[in-house]
Coordinates of C-alpha atoms in Angstrom, one line a residue:
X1 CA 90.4 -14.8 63.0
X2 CA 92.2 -12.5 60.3
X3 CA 91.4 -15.6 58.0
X4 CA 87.5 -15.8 58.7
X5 CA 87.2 -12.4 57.4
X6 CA 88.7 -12.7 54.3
X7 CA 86.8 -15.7 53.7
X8 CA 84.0 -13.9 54.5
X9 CA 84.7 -11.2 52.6
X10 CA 85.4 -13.5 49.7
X11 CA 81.9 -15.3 49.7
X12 CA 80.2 -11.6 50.2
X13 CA 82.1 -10.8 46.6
X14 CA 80.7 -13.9 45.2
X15 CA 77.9 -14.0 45.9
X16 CA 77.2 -10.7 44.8
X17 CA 79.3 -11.3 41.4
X18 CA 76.9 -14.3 41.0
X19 CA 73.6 -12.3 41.5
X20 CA 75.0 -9.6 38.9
X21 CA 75.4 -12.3 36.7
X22 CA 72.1 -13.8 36.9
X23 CA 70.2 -10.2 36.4
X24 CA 72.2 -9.7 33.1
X25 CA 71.2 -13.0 31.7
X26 CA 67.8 -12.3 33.0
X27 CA 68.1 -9.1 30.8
X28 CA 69.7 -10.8 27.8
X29 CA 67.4 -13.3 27.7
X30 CA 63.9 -11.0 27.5
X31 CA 65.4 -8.7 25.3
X32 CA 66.5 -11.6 23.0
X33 CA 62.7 -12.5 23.0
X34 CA 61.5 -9.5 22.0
X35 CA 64.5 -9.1 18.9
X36 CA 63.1 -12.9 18.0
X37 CA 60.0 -10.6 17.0
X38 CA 61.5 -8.2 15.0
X39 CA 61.6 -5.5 18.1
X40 CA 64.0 -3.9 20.4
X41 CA 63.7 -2.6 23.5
X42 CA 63.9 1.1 22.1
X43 CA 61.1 1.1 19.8
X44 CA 58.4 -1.6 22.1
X45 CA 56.4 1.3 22.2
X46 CA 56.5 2.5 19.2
X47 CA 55.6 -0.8 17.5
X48 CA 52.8 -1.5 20.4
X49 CA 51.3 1.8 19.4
X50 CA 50.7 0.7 15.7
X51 CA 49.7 -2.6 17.2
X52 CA 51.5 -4.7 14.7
X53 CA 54.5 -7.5 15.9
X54 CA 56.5 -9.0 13.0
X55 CA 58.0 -12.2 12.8
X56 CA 61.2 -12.7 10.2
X57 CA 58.7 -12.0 7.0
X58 CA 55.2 -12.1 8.7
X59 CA 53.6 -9.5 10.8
X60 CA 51.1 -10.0 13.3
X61 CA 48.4 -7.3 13.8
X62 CA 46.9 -6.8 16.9
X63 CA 43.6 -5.7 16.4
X64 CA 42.5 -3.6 19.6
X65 CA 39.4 -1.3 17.8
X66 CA 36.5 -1.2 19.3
X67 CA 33.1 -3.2 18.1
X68 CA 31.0 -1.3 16.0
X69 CA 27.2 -1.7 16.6
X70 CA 25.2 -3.4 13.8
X71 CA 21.5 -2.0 13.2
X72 CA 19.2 -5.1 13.2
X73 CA 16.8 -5.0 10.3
X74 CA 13.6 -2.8 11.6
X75 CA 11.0 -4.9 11.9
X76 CA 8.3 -4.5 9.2
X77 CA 5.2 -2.6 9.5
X78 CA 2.2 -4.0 9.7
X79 CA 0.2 -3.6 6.7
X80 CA -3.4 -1.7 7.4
X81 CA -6.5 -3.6 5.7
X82 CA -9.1 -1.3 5.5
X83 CA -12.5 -2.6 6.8
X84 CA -15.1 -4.1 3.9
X85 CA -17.8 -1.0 3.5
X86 CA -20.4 -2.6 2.1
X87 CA -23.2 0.2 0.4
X88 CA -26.5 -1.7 -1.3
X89 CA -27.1 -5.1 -1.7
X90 CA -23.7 -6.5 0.2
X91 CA -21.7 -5.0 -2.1
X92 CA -19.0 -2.6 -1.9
X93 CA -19.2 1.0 -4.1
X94 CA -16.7 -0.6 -6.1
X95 CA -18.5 -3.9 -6.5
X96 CA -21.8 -2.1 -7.2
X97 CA -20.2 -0.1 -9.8
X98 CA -18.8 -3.2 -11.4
X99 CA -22.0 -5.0 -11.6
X100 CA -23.7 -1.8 -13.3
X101 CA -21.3 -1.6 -15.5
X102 CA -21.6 -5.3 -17.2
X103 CA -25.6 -4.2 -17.6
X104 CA -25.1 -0.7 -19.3
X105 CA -23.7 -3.0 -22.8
X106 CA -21.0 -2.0 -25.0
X107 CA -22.9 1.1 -26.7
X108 CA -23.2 4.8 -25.9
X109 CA -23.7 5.1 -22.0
X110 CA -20.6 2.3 -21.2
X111 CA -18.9 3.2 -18.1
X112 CA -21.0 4.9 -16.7
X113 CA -21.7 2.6 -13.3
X114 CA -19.8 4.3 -10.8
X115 CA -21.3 7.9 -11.9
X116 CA -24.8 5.8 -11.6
X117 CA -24.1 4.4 -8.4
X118 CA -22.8 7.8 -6.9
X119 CA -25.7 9.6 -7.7
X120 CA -28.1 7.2 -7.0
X121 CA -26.3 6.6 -3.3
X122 CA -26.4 10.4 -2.7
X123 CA -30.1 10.8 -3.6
X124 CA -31.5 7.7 -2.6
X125 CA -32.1 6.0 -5.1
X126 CA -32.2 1.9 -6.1
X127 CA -29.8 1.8 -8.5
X128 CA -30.9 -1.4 -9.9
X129 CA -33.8 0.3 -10.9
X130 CA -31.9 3.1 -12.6
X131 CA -30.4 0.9 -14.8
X132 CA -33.2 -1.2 -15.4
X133 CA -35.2 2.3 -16.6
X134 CA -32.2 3.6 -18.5
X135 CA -31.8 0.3 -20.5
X136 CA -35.7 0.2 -21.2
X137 CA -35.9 3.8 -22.2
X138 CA -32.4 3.9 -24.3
X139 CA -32.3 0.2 -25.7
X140 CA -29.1 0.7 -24.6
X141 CA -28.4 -2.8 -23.4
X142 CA -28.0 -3.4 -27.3
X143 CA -27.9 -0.3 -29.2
X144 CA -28.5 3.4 -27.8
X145 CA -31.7 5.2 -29.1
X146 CA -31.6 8.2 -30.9
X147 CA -32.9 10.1 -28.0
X148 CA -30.1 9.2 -26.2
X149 CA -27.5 9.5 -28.5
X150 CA -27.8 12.8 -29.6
X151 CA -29.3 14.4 -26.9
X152 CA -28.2 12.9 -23.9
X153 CA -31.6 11.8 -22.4
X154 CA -31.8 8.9 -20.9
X155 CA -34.5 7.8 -19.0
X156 CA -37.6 9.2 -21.7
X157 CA -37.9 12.6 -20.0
X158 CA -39.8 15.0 -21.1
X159 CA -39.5 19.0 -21.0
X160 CA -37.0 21.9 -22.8
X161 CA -35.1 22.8 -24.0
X162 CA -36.5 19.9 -26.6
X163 CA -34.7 17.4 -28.3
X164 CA -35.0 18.3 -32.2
X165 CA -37.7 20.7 -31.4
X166 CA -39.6 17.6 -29.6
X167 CA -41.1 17.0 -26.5
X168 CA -38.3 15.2 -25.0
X169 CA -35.8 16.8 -23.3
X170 CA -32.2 17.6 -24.8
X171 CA -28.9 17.7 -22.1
X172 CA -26.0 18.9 -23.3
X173 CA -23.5 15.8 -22.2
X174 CA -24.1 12.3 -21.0
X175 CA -23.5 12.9 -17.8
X176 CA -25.6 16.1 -17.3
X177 CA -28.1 13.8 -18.7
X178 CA -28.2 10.5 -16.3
X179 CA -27.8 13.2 -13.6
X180 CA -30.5 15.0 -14.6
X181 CA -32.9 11.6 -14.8
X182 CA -31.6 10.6 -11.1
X183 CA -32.7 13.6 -9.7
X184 CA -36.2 13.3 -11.2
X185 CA -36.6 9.8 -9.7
X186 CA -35.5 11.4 -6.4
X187 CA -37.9 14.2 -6.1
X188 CA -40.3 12.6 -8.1
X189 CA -40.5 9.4 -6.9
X190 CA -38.3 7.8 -4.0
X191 CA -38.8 11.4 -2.0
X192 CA -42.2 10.3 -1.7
X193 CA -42.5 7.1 -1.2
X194 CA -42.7 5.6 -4.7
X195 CA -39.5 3.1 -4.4
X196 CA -40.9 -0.2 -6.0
X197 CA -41.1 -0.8 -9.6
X198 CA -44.8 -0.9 -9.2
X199 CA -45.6 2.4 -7.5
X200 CA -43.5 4.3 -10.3
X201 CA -45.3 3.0 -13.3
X202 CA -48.4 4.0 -12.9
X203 CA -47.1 7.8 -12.8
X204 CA -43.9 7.1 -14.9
X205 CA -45.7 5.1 -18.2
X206 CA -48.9 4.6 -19.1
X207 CA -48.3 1.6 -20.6
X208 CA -49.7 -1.4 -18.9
X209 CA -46.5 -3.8 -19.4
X210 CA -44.0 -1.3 -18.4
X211 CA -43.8 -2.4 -15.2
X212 CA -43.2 -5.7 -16.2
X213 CA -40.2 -4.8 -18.5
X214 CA -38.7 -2.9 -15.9
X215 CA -38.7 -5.8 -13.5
X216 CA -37.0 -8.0 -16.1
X217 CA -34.2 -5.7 -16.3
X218 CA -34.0 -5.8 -12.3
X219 CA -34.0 -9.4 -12.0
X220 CA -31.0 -9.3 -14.8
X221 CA -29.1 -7.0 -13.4
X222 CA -29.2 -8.6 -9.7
X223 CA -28.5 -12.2 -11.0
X224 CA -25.4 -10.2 -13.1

């Protein structure tokens, strides 16, 4: 019986040697895994907290920051396209002004289409019949009169202060002048119901063939 027990005793002592053993090589073995990479058990942390392992000469960086958002570009605005305004004849002010423009010639009154066209838009007034009396008058399709030239008249108006002392009348600029002629064929004229080429001449010209001139310089302008 004595003999049982220290037998017993015996394989109790072994087998707790044998599961001593086995823990330490457990231990041995993980913590020669983690020296394989250049760390000890005393500074895992440390090293996980800079999140870099290293290797005999190489280190391995563990990259644990967070993704950064990337703005997509904005999508583009669309682009506003103003609607086509047309203001006489199916043309636009800009248009209009353009086509006076290549009628008034190279000379004195040059450039001065959009003024024109303003003016004659405010009061009422065809433009292409503007024109067409302005070039008659002034010759201005070619070369300015006189008369307009040097005292700013330019539809053959007649009053004072006088041009030279004449019967025409003088306006100090160029534009004071084509104003000043607009607003004649407004109150004169268009404001009461003369707005054809016919029913001005009789009370604008005496001439029998004005009319006829005028109309020329219409058609010319139109097809321009």
């Amino acid at each position: 019986m004595r003999k049982v027990k220290i037998i017993g005793l015996f394989l109790l002592v072994l087998a707790v040697s044998l599961v001593s053993i086995g823990a330490m090589l457990t231990y041995n073995d993980s913590s020669a895994k983690i020296k394989s990479y250049g760390v000890d058990s005393s500074n895992l942390s440390m090293a996980m907290s800079n999140s870099v392992l290293t290797k005999g000469d190489l280190n391995y960086r563990i990259d644990s920051s967070a993704l950064t958002a990337v703005d997509m570009e904005a999508r583009p605005v669309s682009i506003y396209i103003p609607p086509r305004v047309e203001v006489y004849d199916g043309l636009t002010f800009e248009e209009l002004s353009a086509k006076l423009n290549r009628n008034l010639g190279n000379d004195y009154i040059a450039g001065k289409g959009e003024l024109i066209a303003k003016l004659c838009l405010e009061k009422g007034v065809d433009p292409y019949i503007a024109v067409a009396i302005i070039l008659h008058e002034t010759g201005c399709g070619t070369k300015c009169s006189n008369l307009a030239r040097y005292c700013n008249n330019v539809g053959g108006q007649k009053g004072s202060p006088g041009c030279n002392g004449g019967s025409f009348k003088k306006f100090d600029t160029l534009d004071a002048g084509i104003e000043g002629f607009i607003n004649n064929l407004q109150k004169n004229y268009f404001s009461v119901g003369r707005t054809t080429v016919e029913t001005i001449a009789p009370k604008y010209c005496e001439g029998t063939t004005w009319a006829s001139k005028i109309n020329y310089f219409v058609n010319k302008i139109k097809n321009n």
